Amino acid sequence: MENGIYVAKGAQEHFLLPKMANRHGLIAGATGTGKTVTLKVIAEKFSRIGVPVFLADVKGDLSGLVRAGTENVKITERIAKLGLADFKFESATVEFWDLFGENGHPLRATISDMGPLLLGRLLNLNETQAGVLNIVFKIADDNGLLLLDLKDLKSMLQHVGDKAAEFRTEYGNISSVSIGAIQRNLLVLQEQGGDKFFGEPALNLDDLMQTDPQGRGVINILSAEKLVHSPKIYATFLLWLIAELFENLPEVGDPQKPKLVFFFDEAHLLFDEAPPALLQKIEQVVRLIRSKGVGIYFVTQNPLDIPDSVLGQLGNRVQHALRAFTPRDQKAVRAAAETFRQNPAINVEQAITELAVGEALVSFLDAEGRPTIVDRAMILPPRTQFPPISPDERQRLIAQSPAGAVYGRTVDRESAYELLKKRAETSQAAKEPAHPEETKSTTKSGTSMWDGFLKSAARSIGTQVGRELIRGVLGSMTGSRRRR
């Protein structure tokens, strides 16, 4: 690690400096130009210096990271061409995750953790509907009602809808039409698997930042082949994860190496159809999370997929070939060329369309945080196996992992659904005919019982995250990891 992590070689060797790795990066290029190999090489290198990695596997071809590579003609030629005398194949330590719990440990979040802003985007709500959802969350927070899974949110929506007139004075107008629209969209979300990834045990961020006995960072692979077919769920969940890291990790400034490196493949899905308010929040999180020691690397086909406000924060860049068949393609090529610190020996705009597979234009930040002059370079070969492992081997590795004991079972503790159900039962009992004095006593008892439920929940929350629930920059509940 003396010169950094060795990634590519052109007119000179190119090293990504660990101290500058939390200033984010971009891996771009057309399909089939070598982005996946670049991602693997950089992930391997971070792991070797003790930096944990999180990456989304949208094509299902990254599981080979868990096995050492083997000789083949292309790799042998690349090794010889780059003069890699000390090159050797080796495996990485990998943990598999899956929102659906099929090809990895279940990766869950609670409704409260997700928050109304991200959930509103996930449900494709309009401004009015999103406002009502915010009110529902506010009422739940004020009354100490935890929203952990979809049945909690459904119960809370029904409760707020039934009592809309009572809540109107304090919280504002609550439209029954909006309540109905949110409930319908929840059904769609449930059909897409939402009931599987909302609940507990929720992910403990510490479990993404582990090292193995050799001191190498664990590479966390999120199985996303199925997930990416629901693009809003994919993008929203990864954005939630970034927001959780931002809210929960302490400030560390610019450490000697990152605490975690996060690769966001198919990055355009994060920004597609995102309202301006959410884009501002995304820009804010990307800008500030570097101070938490987290580096975010966006992987996408076209640099134009990423807003300029975010693109300007990506200091480490690997640009593979782009095709210039259409006016938009040509615009993308010009835009990509203009973002590099120019090299008088290279016509960057022309080179972008001529790059071979595995070749890229490379510019990393130097020790002073300045982009280096762009160079046309060959990416080093990966040390791990390129083809994915078999499904049986993957399942065997998942079964052997200690994480399975934590995340392999669901937990359904008392939350909004259970408390509201008890309230309804108590209310119904109070309405049943009885002796006047008995009715008076029962009603008073029922009210006290419900107050007790609320006070109990509030005390439970209060002892763990404070009497008042506080939501962070993206509306998720801050301090959520401390509730475990």
Short mmCIF file of C-alpha atoms in Angstrom, two decimals:
data_model
loop_
_atom_site.label_atom_id
_atom_site.label_comp_id
_atom_site.label_asym_id
_atom_site.label_seq_id
_atom_site.Cartn_x
_atom_site.Cartn_y
_atom_site.Cartn_z
CA MET A 1 0.00 0.00 0.00
CA GLU A 2 3.08 2.23 -0.10
CA ASN A 3 1.97 3.97 -3.32
CA GLY A 4 -1.71 3.20 -2.97
CA ILE A 5 -3.69 0.44 -4.65
CA TYR A 6 -2.44 -0.43 -8.11
CA VAL A 7 -5.32 -0.36 -10.60
CA ALA A 8 -4.02 0.31 -14.13
CA LYS A 9 -0.94 0.90 -16.23
CA GLY A 10 -0.55 3.21 -19.23
CA ALA A 11 2.27 5.65 -19.79
CA GLN A 12 2.73 5.21 -16.04
CA GLU A 13 1.32 3.11 -13.22
CA HIS A 14 -1.91 4.38 -11.69
CA PHE A 15 -2.60 4.08 -7.97
CA LEU A 16 -5.80 4.92 -6.15
CA LEU A 17 -4.71 6.52 -2.89
CA PRO A 18 -6.58 5.08 0.13
CA LYS A 19 -6.51 8.48 1.85
CA MET A 20 -8.40 9.93 -1.14
CA ALA A 21 -10.73 6.97 -1.64
CA ASN A 22 -13.51 8.51 0.47
CA ARG A 23 -13.78 11.32 -2.09
CA HIS A 24 -15.84 8.98 -4.21
CA GLY A 25 -15.48 7.77 -7.76
CA LEU A 26 -17.02 6.84 -11.08
CA ILE A 27 -16.66 3.75 -13.25
CA ALA A 28 -18.38 4.39 -16.57
CA GLY A 29 -18.58 2.80 -19.99
CA ALA A 30 -20.80 1.01 -22.47
CA THR A 31 -21.93 -2.57 -21.92
CA GLY A 32 -19.14 -5.09 -22.50
CA THR A 33 -16.24 -2.64 -22.19
CA GLY A 34 -14.85 -3.95 -18.87
CA LYS A 35 -16.67 -2.11 -16.05
CA THR A 36 -17.28 -5.31 -14.09
CA VAL A 37 -13.61 -6.30 -14.19
CA THR A 38 -12.62 -2.81 -13.02
CA LEU A 39 -15.12 -3.01 -10.18
CA LYS A 40 -13.76 -6.43 -9.14
CA VAL A 41 -10.14 -5.31 -9.28
CA ILE A 42 -10.77 -2.21 -7.15
CA ALA A 43 -12.94 -4.17 -4.68
CA GLU A 44 -10.20 -6.83 -4.32
CA LYS A 45 -7.57 -4.17 -3.74
CA PHE A 46 -9.59 -2.42 -1.03
CA SER A 47 -10.23 -5.75 0.68
CA ARG A 48 -6.51 -6.59 0.68
CA ILE A 49 -5.68 -3.41 2.60
CA GLY A 50 -8.37 -4.08 5.21
CA VAL A 51 -11.23 -1.99 3.84
CA PRO A 52 -14.69 -3.65 3.85
CA VAL A 53 -16.65 -3.35 0.60
CA PHE A 54 -20.35 -3.36 -0.24
CA LEU A 55 -21.40 -3.92 -3.83
CA ALA A 56 -24.61 -4.74 -5.68
CA ASP A 57 -24.43 -7.67 -8.09
CA VAL A 58 -27.01 -6.78 -10.74
CA LYS A 59 -25.84 -9.36 -13.30
CA GLY A 60 -25.13 -12.26 -10.96
CA ASP A 61 -21.47 -12.54 -11.96
CA LEU A 62 -19.60 -11.31 -8.87
CA SER A 63 -19.87 -14.35 -6.60
CA GLY A 64 -16.58 -15.63 -8.06
CA LEU A 65 -14.82 -13.18 -5.74
CA VAL A 66 -14.96 -15.91 -3.10
CA ARG A 67 -12.67 -18.19 -5.15
CA ALA A 68 -9.11 -17.72 -6.40
CA GLY A 69 -8.82 -17.25 -10.16
CA THR A 70 -7.12 -19.63 -12.56
CA GLU A 71 -4.90 -19.25 -15.60
CA ASN A 72 -6.42 -18.52 -18.97
CA VAL A 73 -5.05 -17.11 -22.21
CA LYS A 74 -6.42 -13.57 -21.79
CA ILE A 75 -5.23 -13.16 -18.23
CA THR A 76 -1.80 -14.62 -19.05
CA GLU A 77 -1.44 -12.13 -21.91
CA ARG A 78 -2.53 -9.25 -19.67
CA ILE A 79 -0.07 -10.24 -16.93
CA ALA A 80 2.79 -10.41 -19.44
CA LYS A 81 1.83 -7.14 -21.14
CA LEU A 82 1.71 -5.26 -17.84
CA GLY A 83 4.84 -6.91 -16.47
CA LEU A 84 3.21 -8.13 -13.27
CA ALA A 85 6.05 -10.28 -11.95
CA ASP A 86 4.51 -10.83 -8.49
CA PHE A 87 0.93 -11.50 -9.65
CA LYS A 88 -0.82 -14.42 -7.96
CA PHE A 89 -4.39 -15.61 -7.80
CA GLU A 90 -6.19 -15.48 -4.46
CA SER A 91 -9.69 -15.54 -3.04
CA ALA A 92 -11.52 -12.85 -1.08
CA THR A 93 -13.69 -13.22 2.03
CA VAL A 94 -17.29 -12.70 0.96
CA GLU A 95 -20.64 -12.31 2.71
CA PHE A 96 -23.80 -12.76 0.62
CA TRP A 97 -26.97 -10.68 1.16
CA ASP A 98 -30.37 -10.66 -0.52
CA LEU A 99 -33.44 -8.54 0.20
CA PHE A 100 -35.58 -11.56 -0.67
CA GLY A 101 -33.51 -13.95 1.46
CA GLU A 102 -32.94 -16.38 -1.42
CA ASN A 103 -29.31 -15.94 -2.49
CA GLY A 104 -27.96 -14.42 0.70
CA HIS A 105 -28.79 -13.47 4.25
CA PRO A 106 -32.01 -11.42 4.46
CA LEU A 107 -31.20 -7.73 4.42
CA ARG A 108 -34.06 -5.97 6.18
CA ALA A 109 -35.07 -2.49 7.20
CA THR A 110 -38.00 -1.36 9.31
CA ILE A 111 -40.66 1.02 8.05
CA SER A 112 -39.59 3.54 10.71
CA ASP A 113 -35.97 3.31 9.60
CA MET A 114 -36.92 3.89 5.96
CA GLY A 115 -38.89 7.03 6.82
CA PRO A 116 -41.67 8.82 4.93
CA LEU A 117 -39.50 10.54 2.28
CA LEU A 118 -37.93 7.38 0.87
CA LEU A 119 -41.06 5.32 1.38
CA GLY A 120 -43.07 7.96 -0.49
CA ARG A 121 -40.75 7.62 -3.45
CA LEU A 122 -40.92 3.85 -3.23
CA LEU A 123 -44.73 4.01 -3.34
CA ASN A 124 -44.71 6.57 -6.18
CA LEU A 125 -46.83 9.01 -4.19
CA ASN A 126 -47.78 12.47 -5.39
CA GLU A 127 -47.18 15.55 -3.26
CA THR A 128 -50.53 15.38 -1.47
CA GLN A 129 -50.25 11.67 -0.74
CA ALA A 130 -46.67 12.10 0.48
CA GLY A 131 -47.92 14.83 2.84
CA VAL A 132 -50.50 12.47 4.33
CA LEU A 133 -47.85 9.77 4.75
CA ASN A 134 -45.71 12.28 6.66
CA ILE A 135 -48.65 12.96 8.96
CA VAL A 136 -49.11 9.23 9.57
CA PHE A 137 -45.45 8.88 10.55
CA LYS A 138 -45.69 11.97 12.77
CA ILE A 139 -48.72 10.60 14.61
CA ALA A 140 -46.97 7.27 15.09
CA ASP A 141 -43.84 8.99 16.39
CA ASP A 142 -45.79 11.25 18.74
CA ASN A 143 -47.63 8.26 20.22
CA GLY A 144 -44.63 5.96 20.55
CA LEU A 145 -45.92 3.51 17.93
CA LEU A 146 -43.14 1.65 16.18
CA LEU A 147 -43.68 1.01 12.47
CA LEU A 148 -41.62 -2.10 11.84
CA ASP A 149 -43.28 -3.96 8.98
CA LEU A 150 -46.03 -3.52 6.40
CA LYS A 151 -48.82 -4.68 8.69
CA ASP A 152 -47.82 -1.94 11.16
CA LEU A 153 -48.09 0.71 8.47
CA LYS A 154 -51.38 -0.68 7.17
CA SER A 155 -52.84 -0.62 10.67
CA MET A 156 -51.60 2.91 11.24
CA LEU A 157 -53.08 4.11 7.94
CA GLN A 158 -56.46 2.60 8.84
CA HIS A 159 -56.32 4.10 12.34
CA VAL A 160 -55.46 7.59 11.04
CA GLY A 161 -58.10 7.33 8.32
CA ASP A 162 -60.78 6.31 10.84
CA LYS A 163 -59.81 9.12 13.23
CA ALA A 164 -59.04 11.77 10.61
CA ALA A 165 -61.50 14.25 12.11
CA GLU A 166 -59.84 13.97 15.52
CA PHE A 167 -56.35 14.47 14.11
CA ARG A 168 -57.23 17.34 11.74
CA THR A 169 -56.86 20.17 14.26
CA GLU A 170 -53.33 19.22 15.32
CA TYR A 171 -51.91 17.68 12.15
CA GLY A 172 -53.90 19.15 9.26
CA ASN A 173 -56.30 17.74 6.71
CA ILE A 174 -56.08 13.99 6.12
CA SER A 175 -57.74 12.97 2.87
CA SER A 176 -59.45 9.59 2.80
CA VAL A 177 -58.67 9.45 -0.92
CA SER A 178 -54.94 9.79 -0.18
CA ILE A 179 -55.15 7.16 2.55
CA GLY A 180 -56.77 4.82 0.05
CA ALA A 181 -54.13 5.52 -2.60
CA ILE A 182 -51.32 4.79 -0.15
CA GLN A 183 -52.99 1.54 0.89
CA ARG A 184 -53.34 0.44 -2.76
CA ASN A 185 -49.70 1.19 -3.47
CA LEU A 186 -48.72 -0.79 -0.38
CA LEU A 187 -50.48 -3.81 -1.87
CA VAL A 188 -48.41 -3.43 -5.04
CA LEU A 189 -45.24 -3.15 -2.96
CA GLN A 190 -46.20 -6.26 -1.01
CA GLU A 191 -46.66 -8.20 -4.25
CA GLN A 192 -43.12 -7.17 -5.25
CA GLY A 193 -41.72 -8.67 -2.04
CA GLY A 194 -41.99 -5.74 0.36
CA ASP A 195 -43.27 -8.01 3.11
CA LYS A 196 -39.91 -9.84 2.99
CA PHE A 197 -37.55 -6.90 3.42
CA PHE A 198 -39.54 -4.74 5.85
CA GLY A 199 -39.19 -6.12 9.35
CA GLU A 200 -36.72 -7.32 11.93
CA PRO A 201 -34.00 -8.12 12.67
CA ALA A 202 -32.96 -5.02 10.73
CA LEU A 203 -29.45 -4.78 9.39
CA ASN A 204 -26.75 -3.84 11.88
CA LEU A 205 -24.33 -1.58 9.99
CA ASP A 206 -21.42 -3.04 11.94
CA ASP A 207 -22.01 -6.31 10.11
CA LEU A 208 -21.06 -4.61 6.83
CA MET A 209 -17.74 -3.39 8.20
CA GLN A 210 -15.99 -6.59 9.19
CA THR A 211 -12.48 -7.87 8.55
CA ASP A 212 -11.43 -11.50 8.32
CA PRO A 213 -8.75 -13.19 10.51
CA GLN A 214 -6.07 -12.11 8.00
CA GLY A 215 -7.11 -8.47 8.37
CA ARG A 216 -8.70 -8.28 4.93
CA GLY A 217 -11.92 -6.36 4.50
CA VAL A 218 -14.99 -8.53 3.95
CA ILE A 219 -16.66 -8.00 0.55
CA ASN A 220 -20.44 -7.84 1.00
CA ILE A 221 -22.31 -8.84 -2.16
CA LEU A 222 -25.98 -7.89 -2.49
CA SER A 223 -27.77 -10.25 -4.87
CA ALA A 224 -29.62 -7.83 -7.14
CA GLU A 225 -30.44 -9.82 -10.29
CA LYS A 226 -34.08 -10.08 -9.20
CA LEU A 227 -34.14 -6.82 -7.30
CA VAL A 228 -33.02 -4.69 -10.25
CA HIS A 229 -36.25 -5.63 -12.07
CA SER A 230 -37.98 -3.47 -9.46
CA PRO A 231 -35.76 -0.42 -10.05
CA LYS A 232 -37.38 1.88 -7.50
CA ILE A 233 -37.03 -0.72 -4.76
CA TYR A 234 -33.40 -1.30 -5.76
CA ALA A 235 -32.48 2.40 -5.82
CA THR A 236 -34.48 3.36 -2.73
CA PHE A 237 -33.08 0.55 -0.62
CA LEU A 238 -29.47 1.35 -1.50
CA LEU A 239 -30.11 5.05 -0.92
CA TRP A 240 -31.55 4.17 2.49
CA LEU A 241 -28.41 2.19 3.26
CA ILE A 242 -26.18 5.14 2.32
CA ALA A 243 -28.35 7.43 4.46
CA GLU A 244 -28.10 5.03 7.42
CA LEU A 245 -24.31 5.07 7.16
CA PHE A 246 -24.38 8.86 7.03
CA GLU A 247 -26.67 9.21 10.04
CA ASN A 248 -25.02 6.63 12.28
CA LEU A 249 -21.28 6.73 11.65
CA PRO A 250 -19.15 9.24 13.59
CA GLU A 251 -17.19 12.01 11.92
CA VAL A 252 -13.63 10.96 11.09
CA GLY A 253 -12.53 13.58 8.56
CA ASP A 254 -10.10 12.17 6.01
CA PRO A 255 -8.81 8.86 7.43
CA GLN A 256 -5.75 7.05 6.09
CA LYS A 257 -8.14 4.59 4.44
CA PRO A 258 -11.94 4.38 4.25
CA LYS A 259 -14.11 2.61 6.78
CA LEU A 260 -16.22 1.23 3.94
CA VAL A 261 -16.33 1.49 0.16
CA PHE A 262 -19.77 1.32 -1.43
CA PHE A 263 -20.26 0.45 -5.12
CA PHE A 264 -23.60 1.54 -6.60
CA ASP A 265 -24.12 -0.32 -9.91
CA GLU A 266 -26.79 0.85 -12.37
CA ALA A 267 -26.40 4.23 -10.70
CA HIS A 268 -28.84 5.96 -13.04
CA LEU A 269 -31.69 4.21 -11.21
CA LEU A 270 -30.93 6.32 -8.15
CA PHE A 271 -31.69 9.54 -10.01
CA ASP A 272 -34.42 8.48 -12.48
CA GLU A 273 -37.69 10.25 -11.72
CA ALA A 274 -36.41 11.48 -8.37
CA PRO A 275 -38.16 14.74 -7.38
CA PRO A 276 -35.97 17.85 -6.95
CA ALA A 277 -36.27 17.75 -3.14
CA LEU A 278 -34.92 14.20 -3.03
CA LEU A 279 -32.11 14.99 -5.48
CA GLN A 280 -31.00 17.78 -3.14
CA LYS A 281 -30.93 15.34 -0.24
CA ILE A 282 -28.94 12.80 -2.28
CA GLU A 283 -26.41 15.47 -3.23
CA GLN A 284 -26.12 16.49 0.44
CA VAL A 285 -25.56 12.92 1.63
CA VAL A 286 -22.96 12.19 -1.07
CA ARG A 287 -21.13 15.41 -0.24
CA LEU A 288 -21.07 14.88 3.52
CA ILE A 289 -20.66 11.13 3.88
CA ARG A 290 -16.97 11.34 2.95
CA SER A 291 -16.39 12.86 6.40
CA LYS A 292 -17.73 9.60 7.86
CA GLY A 293 -14.99 7.66 6.09
CA VAL A 294 -17.27 6.15 3.41
CA GLY A 295 -16.40 6.21 -0.28
CA ILE A 296 -19.19 5.84 -2.86
CA TYR A 297 -18.34 4.59 -6.35
CA PHE A 298 -21.05 4.96 -8.97
CA VAL A 299 -21.03 2.42 -11.81
CA THR A 300 -23.01 3.40 -14.89
CA GLN A 301 -22.98 3.26 -18.67
CA ASN A 302 -23.17 6.98 -19.31
CA PRO A 303 -21.76 9.84 -17.21
CA LEU A 304 -24.83 11.89 -18.18
CA ASP A 305 -26.88 9.49 -16.05
CA ILE A 306 -25.56 11.29 -12.97
CA PRO A 307 -26.54 14.90 -12.14
CA ASP A 308 -23.74 17.45 -12.43
CA SER A 309 -24.07 18.30 -8.73
CA VAL A 310 -23.13 14.72 -7.86
CA LEU A 311 -20.76 14.09 -10.77
CA GLY A 312 -18.63 17.00 -9.61
CA GLN A 313 -17.97 15.20 -6.31
CA LEU A 314 -16.54 12.06 -7.94
CA GLY A 315 -12.78 12.63 -7.89
CA ASN A 316 -11.52 9.15 -8.85
CA ARG A 317 -12.54 8.14 -12.37
CA VAL A 318 -12.22 5.19 -14.71
CA GLN A 319 -13.83 5.80 -18.09
CA HIS A 320 -14.23 2.81 -20.40
CA ALA A 321 -15.30 3.08 -24.03
CA LEU A 322 -18.45 4.91 -25.08
CA ARG A 323 -20.22 4.58 -28.41
CA ALA A 324 -21.13 7.69 -30.37
CA PHE A 325 -23.98 6.47 -32.57
CA THR A 326 -26.58 9.11 -31.64
CA PRO A 327 -26.50 12.83 -30.79
CA ARG A 328 -26.98 11.95 -27.12
CA ASP A 329 -24.07 9.50 -27.32
CA GLN A 330 -21.90 12.20 -28.86
CA LYS A 331 -22.90 14.63 -26.13
CA ALA A 332 -21.97 12.03 -23.51
CA VAL A 333 -18.55 11.52 -25.09
CA ARG A 334 -17.87 15.27 -25.08
CA ALA A 335 -19.11 15.61 -21.50
CA ALA A 336 -16.93 12.72 -20.32
CA ALA A 337 -13.88 14.14 -22.10
CA GLU A 338 -14.36 17.59 -20.59
CA THR A 339 -14.41 16.28 -17.01
CA PHE A 340 -10.81 15.06 -17.16
CA ARG A 341 -7.65 17.04 -16.55
CA GLN A 342 -6.40 17.15 -20.08
CA ASN A 343 -3.30 15.36 -21.37
CA PRO A 344 -1.67 17.09 -24.38
CA ALA A 345 -0.53 13.69 -25.66
CA ILE A 346 -4.10 12.32 -25.89
CA ASN A 347 -7.17 13.40 -27.83
CA VAL A 348 -9.49 12.39 -25.01
CA GLU A 349 -12.76 12.74 -26.91
CA GLN A 350 -11.48 10.53 -29.71
CA ALA A 351 -9.85 8.04 -27.36
CA ILE A 352 -13.11 7.38 -25.51
CA THR A 353 -14.63 5.87 -28.66
CA GLU A 354 -11.51 3.83 -29.49
CA LEU A 355 -10.74 2.13 -26.17
CA ALA A 356 -10.42 -1.65 -26.28
CA VAL A 357 -12.12 -3.98 -23.80
CA GLY A 358 -10.26 -3.70 -20.49
CA GLU A 359 -8.71 -0.39 -21.46
CA ALA A 360 -9.80 2.90 -19.90
CA LEU A 361 -9.07 6.56 -19.38
CA VAL A 362 -7.89 6.86 -15.78
CA SER A 363 -7.56 9.81 -13.43
CA PHE A 364 -7.25 9.47 -9.66
CA LEU A 365 -6.78 12.14 -7.01
CA ASP A 366 -3.20 12.82 -5.97
CA ALA A 367 -1.97 13.32 -2.42
CA GLU A 368 -3.13 16.95 -2.49
CA GLY A 369 -6.61 16.02 -3.67
CA ARG A 370 -6.04 17.17 -7.27
CA PRO A 371 -7.10 15.05 -10.26
CA THR A 372 -4.10 13.59 -12.05
CA ILE A 373 -3.64 14.15 -15.78
CA VAL A 374 -5.78 11.64 -17.65
CA ASP A 375 -3.99 8.64 -19.11
CA ARG A 376 -5.00 5.85 -21.45
CA ALA A 377 -4.31 2.69 -19.45
CA MET A 378 -4.92 -1.04 -19.22
CA ILE A 379 -6.79 -2.28 -16.14
CA LEU A 380 -5.02 -4.97 -14.13
CA PRO A 381 -6.54 -8.47 -14.19
CA PRO A 382 -8.57 -9.67 -11.18
CA ARG A 383 -7.01 -12.16 -8.78
CA THR A 384 -10.30 -13.90 -8.07
CA GLN A 385 -12.34 -16.25 -10.22
CA PHE A 386 -14.20 -14.51 -13.02
CA PRO A 387 -17.16 -16.92 -13.55
CA PRO A 388 -19.74 -17.02 -10.75
CA ILE A 389 -19.79 -19.94 -8.35
CA SER A 390 -22.57 -22.53 -8.59
CA PRO A 391 -25.89 -21.98 -6.76
CA ASP A 392 -25.20 -25.03 -4.58
CA GLU A 393 -21.81 -23.70 -3.51
CA ARG A 394 -23.33 -20.31 -2.78
CA GLN A 395 -26.00 -21.86 -0.56
CA ARG A 396 -23.36 -23.90 1.26
CA LEU A 397 -21.33 -20.76 2.01
CA ILE A 398 -24.43 -18.93 3.21
CA ALA A 399 -25.30 -21.81 5.55
CA GLN A 400 -21.78 -21.80 7.00
CA SER A 401 -21.76 -18.06 7.75
CA PRO A 402 -22.31 -16.91 11.37
CA ALA A 403 -24.56 -14.13 10.04
CA GLY A 404 -27.21 -16.75 9.33
CA ALA A 405 -27.83 -17.22 13.05
CA VAL A 406 -28.70 -13.52 13.36
CA TYR A 407 -30.58 -12.79 10.14
CA GLY A 408 -31.94 -16.22 9.26
CA ARG A 409 -35.05 -15.84 11.39
CA THR A 410 -37.67 -13.11 11.61
CA VAL A 411 -38.64 -11.26 14.79
CA ASP A 412 -42.09 -9.78 15.31
CA ARG A 413 -42.08 -7.73 18.51
CA GLU A 414 -44.94 -5.61 19.81
CA SER A 415 -45.39 -2.60 17.58
CA ALA A 416 -48.15 -0.49 16.00
CA TYR A 417 -50.18 -3.42 14.67
CA GLU A 418 -50.35 -5.21 18.01
CA LEU A 419 -51.02 -2.04 20.04
CA LEU A 420 -53.75 -0.80 17.70
CA LYS A 421 -55.33 -4.26 17.67
CA LYS A 422 -55.45 -4.26 21.49
CA ARG A 423 -56.96 -0.79 21.45
CA ALA A 424 -59.70 -1.93 19.07
CA GLU A 425 -60.43 -4.98 21.24
CA THR A 426 -60.58 -2.83 24.36
CA SER A 427 -62.86 -0.32 22.64
CA GLN A 428 -65.18 -3.09 21.46
CA ALA A 429 -65.36 -4.56 24.96
CA ALA A 430 -66.27 -1.14 26.33
CA LYS A 431 -69.25 -0.92 23.96
CA GLU A 432 -70.82 -4.19 25.06
CA PRO A 433 -74.00 -3.86 27.23
CA ALA A 434 -73.34 -4.04 30.96
CA HIS A 435 -74.47 -2.67 34.31
CA PRO A 436 -74.04 1.15 34.24
CA GLU A 437 -71.43 1.15 37.00
CA GLU A 438 -69.65 -1.80 35.38
CA THR A 439 -69.72 -0.04 32.01
CA LYS A 440 -68.27 3.09 33.54
CA SER A 441 -65.54 1.08 35.21
CA THR A 442 -64.80 -0.91 32.03
CA THR A 443 -64.59 2.21 29.89
CA LYS A 444 -62.26 3.87 32.33
CA SER A 445 -60.20 0.69 32.50
CA GLY A 446 -60.07 0.46 28.71
CA THR A 447 -58.87 4.01 28.41
CA SER A 448 -56.27 3.44 31.08
CA MET A 449 -55.17 0.24 29.37
CA TRP A 450 -54.63 2.08 26.06
CA ASP A 451 -52.79 4.87 27.85
CA GLY A 452 -50.66 2.19 29.44
CA PHE A 453 -49.82 0.71 26.06
CA LEU A 454 -48.73 4.09 24.75
CA LYS A 455 -46.73 4.93 27.85
CA SER A 456 -45.07 1.51 27.77
CA ALA A 457 -44.11 1.95 24.14
CA ALA A 458 -42.90 5.49 24.76
CA ARG A 459 -40.81 4.32 27.72
CA SER A 460 -39.37 1.49 25.61
CA ILE A 461 -38.37 3.90 22.90
CA GLY A 462 -37.36 6.63 25.33
CA THR A 463 -34.84 4.46 27.14
CA GLN A 464 -33.16 3.56 23.85
CA VAL A 465 -33.29 6.49 21.43
CA GLY A 466 -34.66 9.40 23.44
CA ARG A 467 -38.15 10.53 24.33
CA GLU A 468 -38.59 12.33 21.03
CA LEU A 469 -37.99 10.38 17.84
CA ILE A 470 -35.68 12.31 15.54
CA ARG A 471 -35.55 11.73 11.80
CA GLY A 472 -32.49 12.38 9.72
CA VAL A 473 -31.70 14.04 6.43
CA LEU A 474 -33.70 11.50 4.39
CA GLY A 475 -36.47 11.07 6.95
CA SER A 476 -35.15 7.85 8.45
CA MET A 477 -35.10 7.45 12.20
CA THR A 478 -31.66 8.40 13.50
CA GLY A 479 -29.96 6.24 16.07
CA SER A 480 -31.74 3.22 14.64
CA ARG A 481 -28.78 0.89 15.06
CA ARG A 482 -28.73 1.70 18.76
CA ARG A 483 -32.20 0.25 19.23
CA ARG A 484 -30.85 -3.27 18.89
#
